[in-house]
CSV table of C-alpha atoms in Angstrom, one decimal:
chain,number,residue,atom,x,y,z
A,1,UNK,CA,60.4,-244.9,-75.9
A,2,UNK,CA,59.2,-241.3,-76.3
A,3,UNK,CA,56.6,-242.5,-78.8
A,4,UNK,CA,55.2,-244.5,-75.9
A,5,UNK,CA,55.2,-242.0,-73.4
A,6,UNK,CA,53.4,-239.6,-76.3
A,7,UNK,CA,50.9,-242.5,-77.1
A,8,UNK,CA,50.0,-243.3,-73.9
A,9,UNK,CA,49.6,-240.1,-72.8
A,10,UNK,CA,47.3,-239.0,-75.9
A,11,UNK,CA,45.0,-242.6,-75.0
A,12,UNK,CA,44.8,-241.0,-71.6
A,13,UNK,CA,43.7,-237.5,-72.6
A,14,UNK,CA,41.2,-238.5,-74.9
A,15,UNK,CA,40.0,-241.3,-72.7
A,16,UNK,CA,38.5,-238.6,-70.5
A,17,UNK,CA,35.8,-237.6,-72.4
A,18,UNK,CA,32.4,-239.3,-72.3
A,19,UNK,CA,30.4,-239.3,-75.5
A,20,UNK,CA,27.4,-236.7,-75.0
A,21,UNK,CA,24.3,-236.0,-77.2
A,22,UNK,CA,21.9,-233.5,-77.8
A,23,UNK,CA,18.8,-235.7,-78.3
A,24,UNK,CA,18.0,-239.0,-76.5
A,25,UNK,CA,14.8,-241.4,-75.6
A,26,UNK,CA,13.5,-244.4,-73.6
A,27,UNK,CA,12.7,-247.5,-75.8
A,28,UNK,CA,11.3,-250.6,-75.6
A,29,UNK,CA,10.9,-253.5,-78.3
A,30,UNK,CA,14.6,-252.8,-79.3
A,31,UNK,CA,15.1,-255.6,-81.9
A,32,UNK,CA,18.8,-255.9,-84.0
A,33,UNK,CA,18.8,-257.9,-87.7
A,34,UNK,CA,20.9,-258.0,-90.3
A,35,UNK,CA,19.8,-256.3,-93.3
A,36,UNK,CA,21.1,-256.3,-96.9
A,37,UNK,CA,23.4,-258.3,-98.5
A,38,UNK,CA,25.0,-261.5,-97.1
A,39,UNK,CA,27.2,-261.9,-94.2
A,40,UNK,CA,30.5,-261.6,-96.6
A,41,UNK,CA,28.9,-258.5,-98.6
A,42,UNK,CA,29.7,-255.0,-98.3
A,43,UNK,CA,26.0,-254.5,-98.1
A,44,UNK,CA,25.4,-256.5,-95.5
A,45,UNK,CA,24.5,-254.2,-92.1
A,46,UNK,CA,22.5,-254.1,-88.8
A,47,UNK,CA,19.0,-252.5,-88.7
A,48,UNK,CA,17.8,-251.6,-85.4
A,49,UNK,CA,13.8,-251.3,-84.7
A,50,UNK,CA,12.6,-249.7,-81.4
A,51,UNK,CA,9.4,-248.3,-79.9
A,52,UNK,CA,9.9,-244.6,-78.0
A,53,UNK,CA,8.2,-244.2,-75.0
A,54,UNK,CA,7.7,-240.6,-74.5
A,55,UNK,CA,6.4,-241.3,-71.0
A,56,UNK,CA,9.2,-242.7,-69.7
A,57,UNK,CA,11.3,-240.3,-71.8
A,58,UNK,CA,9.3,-237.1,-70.2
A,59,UNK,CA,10.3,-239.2,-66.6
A,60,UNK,CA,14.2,-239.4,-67.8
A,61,UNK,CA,14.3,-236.1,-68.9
A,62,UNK,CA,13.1,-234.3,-66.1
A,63,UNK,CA,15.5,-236.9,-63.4
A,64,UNK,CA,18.1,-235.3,-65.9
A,65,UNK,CA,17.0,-231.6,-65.7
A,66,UNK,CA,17.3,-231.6,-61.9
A,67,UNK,CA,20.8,-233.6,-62.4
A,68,UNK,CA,23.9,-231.8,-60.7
A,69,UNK,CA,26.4,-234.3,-59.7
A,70,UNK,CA,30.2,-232.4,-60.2
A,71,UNK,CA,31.5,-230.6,-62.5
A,72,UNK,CA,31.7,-232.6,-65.6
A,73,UNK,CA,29.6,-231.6,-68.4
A,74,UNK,CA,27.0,-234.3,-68.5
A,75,UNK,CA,27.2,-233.8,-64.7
A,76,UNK,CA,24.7,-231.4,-65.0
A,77,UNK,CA,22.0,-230.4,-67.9
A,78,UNK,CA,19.9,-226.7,-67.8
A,79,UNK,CA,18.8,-226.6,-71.0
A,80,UNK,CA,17.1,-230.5,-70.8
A,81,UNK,CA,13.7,-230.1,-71.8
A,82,UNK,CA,11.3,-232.5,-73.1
A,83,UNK,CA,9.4,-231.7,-76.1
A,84,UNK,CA,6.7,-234.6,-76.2
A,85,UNK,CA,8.8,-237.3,-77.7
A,86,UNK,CA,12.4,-236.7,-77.0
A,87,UNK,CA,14.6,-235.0,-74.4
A,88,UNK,CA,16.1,-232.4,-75.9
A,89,UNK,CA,20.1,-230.8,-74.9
A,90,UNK,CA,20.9,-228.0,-77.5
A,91,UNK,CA,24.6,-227.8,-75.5
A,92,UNK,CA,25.2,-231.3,-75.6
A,93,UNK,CA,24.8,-232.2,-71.9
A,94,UNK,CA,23.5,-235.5,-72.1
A,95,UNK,CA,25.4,-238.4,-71.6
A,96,UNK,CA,24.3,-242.0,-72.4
A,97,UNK,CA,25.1,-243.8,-69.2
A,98,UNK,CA,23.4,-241.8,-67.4
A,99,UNK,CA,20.2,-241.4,-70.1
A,100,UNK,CA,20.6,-245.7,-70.1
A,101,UNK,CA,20.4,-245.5,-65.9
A,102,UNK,CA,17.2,-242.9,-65.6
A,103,UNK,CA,15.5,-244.6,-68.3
A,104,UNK,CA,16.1,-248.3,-67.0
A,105,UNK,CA,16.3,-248.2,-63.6
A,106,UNK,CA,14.0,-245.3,-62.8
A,107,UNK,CA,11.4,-244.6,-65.3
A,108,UNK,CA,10.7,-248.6,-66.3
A,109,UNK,CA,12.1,-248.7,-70.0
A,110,UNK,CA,14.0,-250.9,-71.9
A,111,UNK,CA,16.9,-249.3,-72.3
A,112,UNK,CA,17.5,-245.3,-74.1
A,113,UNK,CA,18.8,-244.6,-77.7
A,114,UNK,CA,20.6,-241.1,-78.6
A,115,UNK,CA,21.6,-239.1,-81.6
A,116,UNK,CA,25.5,-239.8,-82.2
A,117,UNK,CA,26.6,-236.4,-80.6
């Protein structure tokens, strides 16, 4: 039962963290195929093709900057800054959900693609 308790309690912990990144953009034309091998390969993998659009990245980025909603670390980003392509977060502030809900619902894109953290 202890190994449980310690389980659950580790899922919980580590549950609580949101998946940040230092480098996001708005997209559009986001297509998904397969690419290499066959479907029972160990070659066989997912290519995904986009188109950035620093407008609505520059319009993301700066909803972001001005962002302070608690004290969670994506709550909030000071160093966001756009550098003509990409928003940029050297700390890490940027969180996807909320990069996915500027870009989407506020700055007309597609949907937002980030570095892996």
């Amino acid at each position: 039962m202890q190994l449980s308790i310690f389980t659950f309690a580790l899922m919980a912990i580590s549950g609580v963290q949101a998946a940040t990144h230092k480098a996001a953009a708005c997209v559009s034309n986001r297509i998904s195929a397969p690419s290499g091998g066959s479907g029972w390969s160990v070659s066989y993998n997912w290519k995904t093709t986009y188109e950035v659009l620093p407008g609505a990245t520059k319009c993301a980025c700066d909803f972001y900057a001005a962002r302070n909603k608690g004290s969670e670390w994506w709550n909030t980003c000071p160093d966001c800054k756009f550098d003509g392509t990409i928003c940029n977060s050297p700390a890490g502030h940027i969180g996807g959900d909320e990069m996915e809900y500027y870009c989407t619902e506020l700055c007309g894109a597609q949907g937002s693609e980030a570095d892996s953290g």
